[in-house]
Coordinates of C-alpha atoms in Angstrom, one line a residue:
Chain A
X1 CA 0.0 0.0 0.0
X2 CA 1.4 3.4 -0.8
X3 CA 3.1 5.1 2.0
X4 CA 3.5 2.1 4.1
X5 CA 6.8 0.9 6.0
X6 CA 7.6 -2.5 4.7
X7 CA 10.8 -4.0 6.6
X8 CA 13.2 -6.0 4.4
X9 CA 14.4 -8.4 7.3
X10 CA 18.2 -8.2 8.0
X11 CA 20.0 -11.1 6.4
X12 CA 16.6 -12.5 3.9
X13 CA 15.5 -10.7 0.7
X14 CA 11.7 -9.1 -0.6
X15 CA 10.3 -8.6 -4.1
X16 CA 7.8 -6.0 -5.1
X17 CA 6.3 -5.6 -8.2
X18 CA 5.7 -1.3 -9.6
X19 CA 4.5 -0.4 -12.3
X20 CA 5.5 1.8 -15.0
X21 CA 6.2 5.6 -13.0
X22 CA 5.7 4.5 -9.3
X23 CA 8.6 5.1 -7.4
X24 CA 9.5 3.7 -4.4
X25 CA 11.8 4.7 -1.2
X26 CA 14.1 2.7 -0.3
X27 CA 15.5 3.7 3.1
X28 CA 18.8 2.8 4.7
X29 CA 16.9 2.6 8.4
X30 CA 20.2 2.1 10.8
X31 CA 22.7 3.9 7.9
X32 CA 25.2 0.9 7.8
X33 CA 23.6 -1.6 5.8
X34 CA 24.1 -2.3 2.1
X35 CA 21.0 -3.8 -0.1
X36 CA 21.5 -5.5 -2.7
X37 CA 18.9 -4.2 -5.2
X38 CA 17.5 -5.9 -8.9
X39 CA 14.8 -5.3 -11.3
X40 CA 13.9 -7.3 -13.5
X41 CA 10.6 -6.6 -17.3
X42 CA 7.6 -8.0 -15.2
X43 CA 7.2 -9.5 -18.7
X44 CA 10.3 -10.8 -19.4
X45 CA 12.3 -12.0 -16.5
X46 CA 15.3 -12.6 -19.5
X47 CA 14.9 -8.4 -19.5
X48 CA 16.6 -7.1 -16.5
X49 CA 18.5 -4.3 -14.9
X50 CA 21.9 -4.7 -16.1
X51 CA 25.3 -2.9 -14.7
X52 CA 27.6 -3.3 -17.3
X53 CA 25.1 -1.8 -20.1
X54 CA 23.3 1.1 -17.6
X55 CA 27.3 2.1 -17.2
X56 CA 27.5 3.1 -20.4
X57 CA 24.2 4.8 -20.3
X58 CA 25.3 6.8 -17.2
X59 CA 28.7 7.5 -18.5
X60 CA 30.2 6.0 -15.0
X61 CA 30.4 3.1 -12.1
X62 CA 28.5 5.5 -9.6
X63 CA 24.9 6.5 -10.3
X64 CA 23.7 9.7 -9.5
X65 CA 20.2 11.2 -8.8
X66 CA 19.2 11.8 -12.3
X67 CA 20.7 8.5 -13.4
X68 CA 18.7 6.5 -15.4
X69 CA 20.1 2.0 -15.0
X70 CA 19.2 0.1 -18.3
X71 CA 18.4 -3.0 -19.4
X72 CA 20.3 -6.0 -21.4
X73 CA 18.6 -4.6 -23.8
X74 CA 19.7 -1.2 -23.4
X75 CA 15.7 0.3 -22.4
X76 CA 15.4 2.3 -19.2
X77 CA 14.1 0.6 -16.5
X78 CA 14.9 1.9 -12.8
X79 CA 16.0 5.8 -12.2
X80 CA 17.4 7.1 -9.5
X81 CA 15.6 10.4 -8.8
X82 CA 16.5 11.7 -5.1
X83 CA 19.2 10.4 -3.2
X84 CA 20.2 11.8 0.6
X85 CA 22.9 10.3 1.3
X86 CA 26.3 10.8 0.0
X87 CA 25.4 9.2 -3.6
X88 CA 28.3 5.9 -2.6
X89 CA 26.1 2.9 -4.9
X90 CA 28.3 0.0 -6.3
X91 CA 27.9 -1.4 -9.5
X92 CA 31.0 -3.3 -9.6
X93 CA 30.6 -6.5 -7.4
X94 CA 29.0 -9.9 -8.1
X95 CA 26.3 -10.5 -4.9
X96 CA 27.5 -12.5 -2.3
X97 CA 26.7 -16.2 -2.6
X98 CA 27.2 -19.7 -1.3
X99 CA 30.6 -19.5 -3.0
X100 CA 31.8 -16.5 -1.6
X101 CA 31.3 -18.1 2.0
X102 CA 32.8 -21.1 1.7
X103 CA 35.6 -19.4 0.1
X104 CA 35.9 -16.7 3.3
X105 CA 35.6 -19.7 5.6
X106 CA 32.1 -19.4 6.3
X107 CA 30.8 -22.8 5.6
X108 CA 28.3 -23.7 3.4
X109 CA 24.9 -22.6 4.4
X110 CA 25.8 -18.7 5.1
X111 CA 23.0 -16.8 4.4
X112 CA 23.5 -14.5 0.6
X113 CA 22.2 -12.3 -1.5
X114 CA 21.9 -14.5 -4.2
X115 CA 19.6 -17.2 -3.0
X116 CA 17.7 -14.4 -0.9
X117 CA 17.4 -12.7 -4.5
X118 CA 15.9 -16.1 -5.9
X119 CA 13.9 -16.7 -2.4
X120 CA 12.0 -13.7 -2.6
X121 CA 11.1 -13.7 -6.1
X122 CA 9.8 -17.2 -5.3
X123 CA 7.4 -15.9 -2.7
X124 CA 5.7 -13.6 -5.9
X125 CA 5.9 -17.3 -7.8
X126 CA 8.4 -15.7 -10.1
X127 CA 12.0 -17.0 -11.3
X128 CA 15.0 -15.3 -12.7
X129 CA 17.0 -17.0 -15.4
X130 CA 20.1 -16.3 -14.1
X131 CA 21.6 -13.9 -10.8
X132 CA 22.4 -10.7 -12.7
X133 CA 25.3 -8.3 -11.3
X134 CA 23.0 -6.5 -8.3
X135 CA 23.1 -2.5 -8.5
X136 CA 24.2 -2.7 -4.3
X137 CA 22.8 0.1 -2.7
X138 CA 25.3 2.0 -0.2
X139 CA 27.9 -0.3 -0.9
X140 CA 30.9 1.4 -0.7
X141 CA 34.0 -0.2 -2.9
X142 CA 36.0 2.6 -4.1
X143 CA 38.0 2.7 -7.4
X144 CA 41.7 3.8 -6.4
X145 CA 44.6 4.2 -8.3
X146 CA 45.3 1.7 -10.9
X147 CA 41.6 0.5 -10.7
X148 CA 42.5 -1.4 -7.6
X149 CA 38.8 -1.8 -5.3
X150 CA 38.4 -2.2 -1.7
X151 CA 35.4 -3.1 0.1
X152 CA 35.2 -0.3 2.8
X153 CA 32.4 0.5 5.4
X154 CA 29.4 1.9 4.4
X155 CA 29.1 6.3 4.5
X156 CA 25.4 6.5 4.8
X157 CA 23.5 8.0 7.9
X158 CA 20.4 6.0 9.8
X159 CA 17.6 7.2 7.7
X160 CA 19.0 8.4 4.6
X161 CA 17.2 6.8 1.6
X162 CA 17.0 6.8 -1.9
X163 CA 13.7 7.3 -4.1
X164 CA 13.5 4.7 -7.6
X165 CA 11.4 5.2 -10.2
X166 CA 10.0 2.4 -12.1
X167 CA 10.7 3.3 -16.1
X168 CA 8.8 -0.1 -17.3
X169 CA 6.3 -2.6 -15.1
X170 CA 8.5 -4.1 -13.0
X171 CA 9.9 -6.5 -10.5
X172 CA 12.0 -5.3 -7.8
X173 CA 14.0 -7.5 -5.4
X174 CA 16.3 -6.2 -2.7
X175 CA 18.6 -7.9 -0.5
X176 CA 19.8 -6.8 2.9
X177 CA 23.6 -8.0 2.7
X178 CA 24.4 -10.7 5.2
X179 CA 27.7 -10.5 4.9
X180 CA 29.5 -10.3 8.5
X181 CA 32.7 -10.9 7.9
X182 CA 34.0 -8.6 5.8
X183 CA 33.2 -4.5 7.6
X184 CA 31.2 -4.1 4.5
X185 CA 27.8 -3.3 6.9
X186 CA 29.8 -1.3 9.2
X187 CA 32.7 -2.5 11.3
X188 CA 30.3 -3.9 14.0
X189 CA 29.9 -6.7 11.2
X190 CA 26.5 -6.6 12.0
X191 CA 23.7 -7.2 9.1
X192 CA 20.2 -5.4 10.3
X193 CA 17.0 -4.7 8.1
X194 CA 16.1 -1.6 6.0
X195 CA 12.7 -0.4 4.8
X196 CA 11.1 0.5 1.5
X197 CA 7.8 3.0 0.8
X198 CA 5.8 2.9 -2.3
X199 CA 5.0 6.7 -3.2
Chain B
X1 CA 47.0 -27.4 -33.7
X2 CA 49.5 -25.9 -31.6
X3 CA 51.5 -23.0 -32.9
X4 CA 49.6 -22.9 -35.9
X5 CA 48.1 -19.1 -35.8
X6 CA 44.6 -18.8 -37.0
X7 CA 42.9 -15.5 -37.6
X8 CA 39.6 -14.2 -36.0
X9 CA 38.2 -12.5 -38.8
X10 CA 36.9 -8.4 -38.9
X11 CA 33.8 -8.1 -37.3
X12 CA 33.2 -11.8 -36.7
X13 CA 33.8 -14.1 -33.6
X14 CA 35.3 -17.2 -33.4
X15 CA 35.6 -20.2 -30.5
X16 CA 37.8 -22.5 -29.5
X17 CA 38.2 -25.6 -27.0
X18 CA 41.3 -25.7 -24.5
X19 CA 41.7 -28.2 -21.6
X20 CA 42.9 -27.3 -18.4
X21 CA 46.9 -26.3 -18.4
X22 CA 46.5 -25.7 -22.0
X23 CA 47.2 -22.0 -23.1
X24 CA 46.6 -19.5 -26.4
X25 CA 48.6 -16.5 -27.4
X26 CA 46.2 -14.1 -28.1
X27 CA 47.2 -11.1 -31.0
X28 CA 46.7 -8.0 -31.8
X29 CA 47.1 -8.2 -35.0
X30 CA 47.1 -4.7 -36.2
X31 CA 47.5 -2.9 -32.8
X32 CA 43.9 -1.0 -32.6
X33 CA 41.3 -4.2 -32.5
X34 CA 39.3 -4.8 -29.4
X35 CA 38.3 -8.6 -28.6
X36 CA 35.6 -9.0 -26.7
X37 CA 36.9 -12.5 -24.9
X38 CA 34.7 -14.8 -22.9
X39 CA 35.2 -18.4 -21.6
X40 CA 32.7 -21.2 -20.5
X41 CA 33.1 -24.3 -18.5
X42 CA 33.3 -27.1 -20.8
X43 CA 30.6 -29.3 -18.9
X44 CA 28.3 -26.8 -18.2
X45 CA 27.8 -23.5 -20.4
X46 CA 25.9 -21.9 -17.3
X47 CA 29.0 -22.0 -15.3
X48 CA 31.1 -18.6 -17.2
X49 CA 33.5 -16.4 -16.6
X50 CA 32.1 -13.2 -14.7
X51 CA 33.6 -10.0 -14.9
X52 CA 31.7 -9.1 -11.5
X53 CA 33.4 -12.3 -9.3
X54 CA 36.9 -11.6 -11.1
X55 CA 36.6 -8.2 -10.0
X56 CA 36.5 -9.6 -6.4
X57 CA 39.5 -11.9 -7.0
X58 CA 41.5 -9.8 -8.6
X59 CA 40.9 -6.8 -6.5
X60 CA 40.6 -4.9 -9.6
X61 CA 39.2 -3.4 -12.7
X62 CA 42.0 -4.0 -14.9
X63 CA 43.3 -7.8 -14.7
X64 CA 47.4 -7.6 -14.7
X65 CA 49.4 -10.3 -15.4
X66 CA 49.7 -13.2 -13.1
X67 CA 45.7 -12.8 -12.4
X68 CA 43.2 -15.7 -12.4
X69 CA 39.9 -14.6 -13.8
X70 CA 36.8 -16.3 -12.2
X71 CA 33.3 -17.9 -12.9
X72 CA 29.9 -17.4 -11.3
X73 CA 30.9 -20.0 -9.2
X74 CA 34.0 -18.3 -8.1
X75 CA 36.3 -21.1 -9.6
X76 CA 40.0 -20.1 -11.3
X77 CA 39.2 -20.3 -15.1
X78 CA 41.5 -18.3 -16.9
X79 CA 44.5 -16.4 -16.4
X80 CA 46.4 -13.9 -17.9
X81 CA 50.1 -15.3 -17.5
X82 CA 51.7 -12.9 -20.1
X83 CA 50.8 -9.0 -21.6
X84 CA 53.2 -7.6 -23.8
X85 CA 50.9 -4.7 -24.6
X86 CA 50.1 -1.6 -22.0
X87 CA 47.6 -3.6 -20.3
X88 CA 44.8 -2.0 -20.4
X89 CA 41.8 -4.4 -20.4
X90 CA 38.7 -3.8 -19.8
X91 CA 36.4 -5.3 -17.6
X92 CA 33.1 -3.0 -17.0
X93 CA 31.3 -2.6 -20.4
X94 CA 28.8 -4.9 -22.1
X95 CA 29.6 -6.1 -25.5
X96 CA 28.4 -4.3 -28.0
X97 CA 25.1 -5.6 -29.5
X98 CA 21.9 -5.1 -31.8
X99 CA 20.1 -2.6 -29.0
X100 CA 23.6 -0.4 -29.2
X101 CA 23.6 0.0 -32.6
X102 CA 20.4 1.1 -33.1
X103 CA 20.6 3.6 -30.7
X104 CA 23.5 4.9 -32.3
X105 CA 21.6 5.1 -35.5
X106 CA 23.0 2.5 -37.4
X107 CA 20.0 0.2 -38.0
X108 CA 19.1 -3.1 -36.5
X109 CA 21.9 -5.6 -38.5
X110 CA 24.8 -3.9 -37.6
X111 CA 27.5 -6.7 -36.3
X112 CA 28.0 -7.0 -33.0
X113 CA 29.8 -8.9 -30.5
X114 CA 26.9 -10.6 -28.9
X115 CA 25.6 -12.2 -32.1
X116 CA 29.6 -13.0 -32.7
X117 CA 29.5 -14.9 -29.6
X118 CA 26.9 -17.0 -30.1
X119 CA 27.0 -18.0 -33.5
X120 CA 30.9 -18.6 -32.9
X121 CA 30.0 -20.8 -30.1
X122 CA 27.0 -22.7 -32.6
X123 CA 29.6 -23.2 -35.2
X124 CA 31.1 -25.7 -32.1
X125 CA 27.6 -26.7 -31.3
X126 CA 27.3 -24.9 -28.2
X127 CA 24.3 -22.5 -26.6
X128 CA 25.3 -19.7 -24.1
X129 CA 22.5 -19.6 -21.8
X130 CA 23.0 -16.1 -21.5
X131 CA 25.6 -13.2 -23.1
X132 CA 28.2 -12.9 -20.1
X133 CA 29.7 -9.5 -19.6
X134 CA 33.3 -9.8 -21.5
X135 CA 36.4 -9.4 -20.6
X136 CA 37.7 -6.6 -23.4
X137 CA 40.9 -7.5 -24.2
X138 CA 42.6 -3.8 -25.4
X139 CA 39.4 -1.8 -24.9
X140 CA 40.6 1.5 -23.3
X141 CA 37.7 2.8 -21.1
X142 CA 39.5 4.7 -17.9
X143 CA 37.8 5.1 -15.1
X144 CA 38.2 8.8 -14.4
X145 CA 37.6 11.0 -11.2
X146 CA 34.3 10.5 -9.3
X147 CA 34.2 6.7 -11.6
X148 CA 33.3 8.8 -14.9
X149 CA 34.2 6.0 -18.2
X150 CA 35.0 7.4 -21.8
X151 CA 35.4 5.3 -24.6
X152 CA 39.4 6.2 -25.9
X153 CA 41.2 4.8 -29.0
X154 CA 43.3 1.6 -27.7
X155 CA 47.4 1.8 -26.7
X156 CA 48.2 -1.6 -28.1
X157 CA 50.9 -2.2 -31.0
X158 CA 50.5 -4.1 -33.7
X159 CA 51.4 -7.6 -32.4
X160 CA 50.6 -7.1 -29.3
X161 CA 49.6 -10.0 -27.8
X162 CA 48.2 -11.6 -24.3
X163 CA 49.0 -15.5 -23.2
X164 CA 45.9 -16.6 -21.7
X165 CA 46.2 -20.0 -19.3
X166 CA 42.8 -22.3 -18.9
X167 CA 42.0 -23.0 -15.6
X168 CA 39.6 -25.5 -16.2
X169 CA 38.6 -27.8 -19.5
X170 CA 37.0 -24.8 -21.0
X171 CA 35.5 -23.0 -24.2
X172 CA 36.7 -19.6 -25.3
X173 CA 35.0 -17.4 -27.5
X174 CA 36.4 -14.1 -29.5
X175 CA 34.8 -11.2 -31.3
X176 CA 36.8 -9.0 -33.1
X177 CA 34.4 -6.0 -32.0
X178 CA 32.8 -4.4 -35.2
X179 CA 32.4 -1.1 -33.4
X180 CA 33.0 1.5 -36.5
X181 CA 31.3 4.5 -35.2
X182 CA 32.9 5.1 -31.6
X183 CA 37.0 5.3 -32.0
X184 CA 37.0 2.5 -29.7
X185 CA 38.9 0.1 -32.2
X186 CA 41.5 3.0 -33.4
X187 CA 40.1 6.7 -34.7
X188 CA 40.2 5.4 -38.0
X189 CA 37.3 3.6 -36.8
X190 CA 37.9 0.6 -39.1
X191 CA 37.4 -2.7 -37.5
X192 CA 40.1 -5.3 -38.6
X193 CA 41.3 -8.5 -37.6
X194 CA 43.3 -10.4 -34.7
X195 CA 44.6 -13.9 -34.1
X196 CA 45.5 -16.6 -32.1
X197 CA 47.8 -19.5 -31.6
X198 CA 47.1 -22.6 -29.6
X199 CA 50.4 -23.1 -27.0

């Protein structure tokens, strides 16, 4: 319903569907926590928001309000129209997955983005062909010298939040990071929810 | 058959099998050609090489020598063990495909790298499941201050070349990008050939 606080539990994932022109707010509640974020043609789940072509369209690795992310097929799907905190969104880094976990000593059945991604599509009976590269809101991996990256805690404030505007009918799907071993959610390591408001 | 060099043709791709160990000297022929590069796992085409985990492993945007590039699985599956060239590489822009050229105004049969890709793969009786984002072997896109990208004329000379090590039985595919409107293969904006040689 518009106006209404839905959490996205810390650690699990949530899906909404908007259609074309509704915006959403997605709000980083406690300031620390990145969300992984996807969209996906409610009629083509093959069409979805993709990083590697909406850089091109934006001219950058960093979206800005104004911003408009693109599809594998190059069509405007998600813009990023008001942002209040200091603008830091990765587009660089694959979600974090069963993989990633074991690889960081984590065992096998750590909580990711990538089956929270598929999980909560589930729950609006939809599936995704494949785990496109997320748009992952608030993460902060700078590009240094030499291109090097570095996965740094996040710069956001409790509260800040960003405003998305739906270009096509779509599916969104955000994912609160679990990860809690790297300070990537703050250096308490400490995955907590967010919150999202359809406007 | 080893050392015997075979060319990837203007504007077209090509793909090739290599089993783990094996390696390929890749060319640049005339100095200015990009090559969109990708690589599969042999026994399963949905396992690829992803320019969004490699970014992890490598710590990087721009693979160096003596980096192992991985797949959406996070497994070692090609590595670049020798660079005579500037190394610039990229590693964040789609391939080029039907959607980019017509919005560039050049009509909807332009040649493009994703077509390349798959029907170099169907001339070894192979599907891609989806078009991974490549790994641009000699496509100069810095990343500029704030993360700003610019498409630039490449540094390579002619016969430059890159020695690419599989990680893993594997299948690599080429496209000798037919990008003729951007100076991103040379300002002369002529797409030409490259090569390779099987170690």
């Amino acid at each position: 319903m518009a106006g209404e606080r839905e959490t996205i539990p810390a650690r699990r994932g949530r899906a909404v569907r908007l259609g074309a022109g509704e915006k959403l707010r997605l709000i980083n509640t406690h300031g620390t926590q990145v969300v992984d974020t996807w969209a996906f043609n409610a009629d083509d789940m093959a069409e979805c928001m993709s990083m590697e072509h909406s850089r091109v369209a934006i001219g950058g690795v960093f979206p800005r309000p104004g911003d408009t992310m693109v599809t594998n097929k190059r069509r405007p799907i998600l813009a990023l129209v008001e942002d209040t905190s200091p603008g830091i969104h990765d587009t660089l880094i694959a979600a974090c997955d069963r993989w990633r976990y074991i690889l960081l000593g984590a065992g096998d059945d750590h909580d990711n983005c990538e089956d929270n991604l598929h999980a909560a599509l589930a729950e609006l009976d939809l599936k995704a062909p494949k785990t496109p590269s997320p748009w992952n809101m608030w993460m902060n991996i700078p590009v240094g010298e030499g291109g090097s990256v570095s996965f740094e805690p996040g710069v956001a404030s409790p509260g800040d939040h960003v405003v998305l505007r739906a270009e096509m009918d779509l599916v969104l799907a955000f994912s609160c990071c679990p990860q809690d071993i790297l300070p990537i959610n703050g250096v308490a390591c400490n995955p907590v929810d967010a919150a999202f408001e359809r406007l």
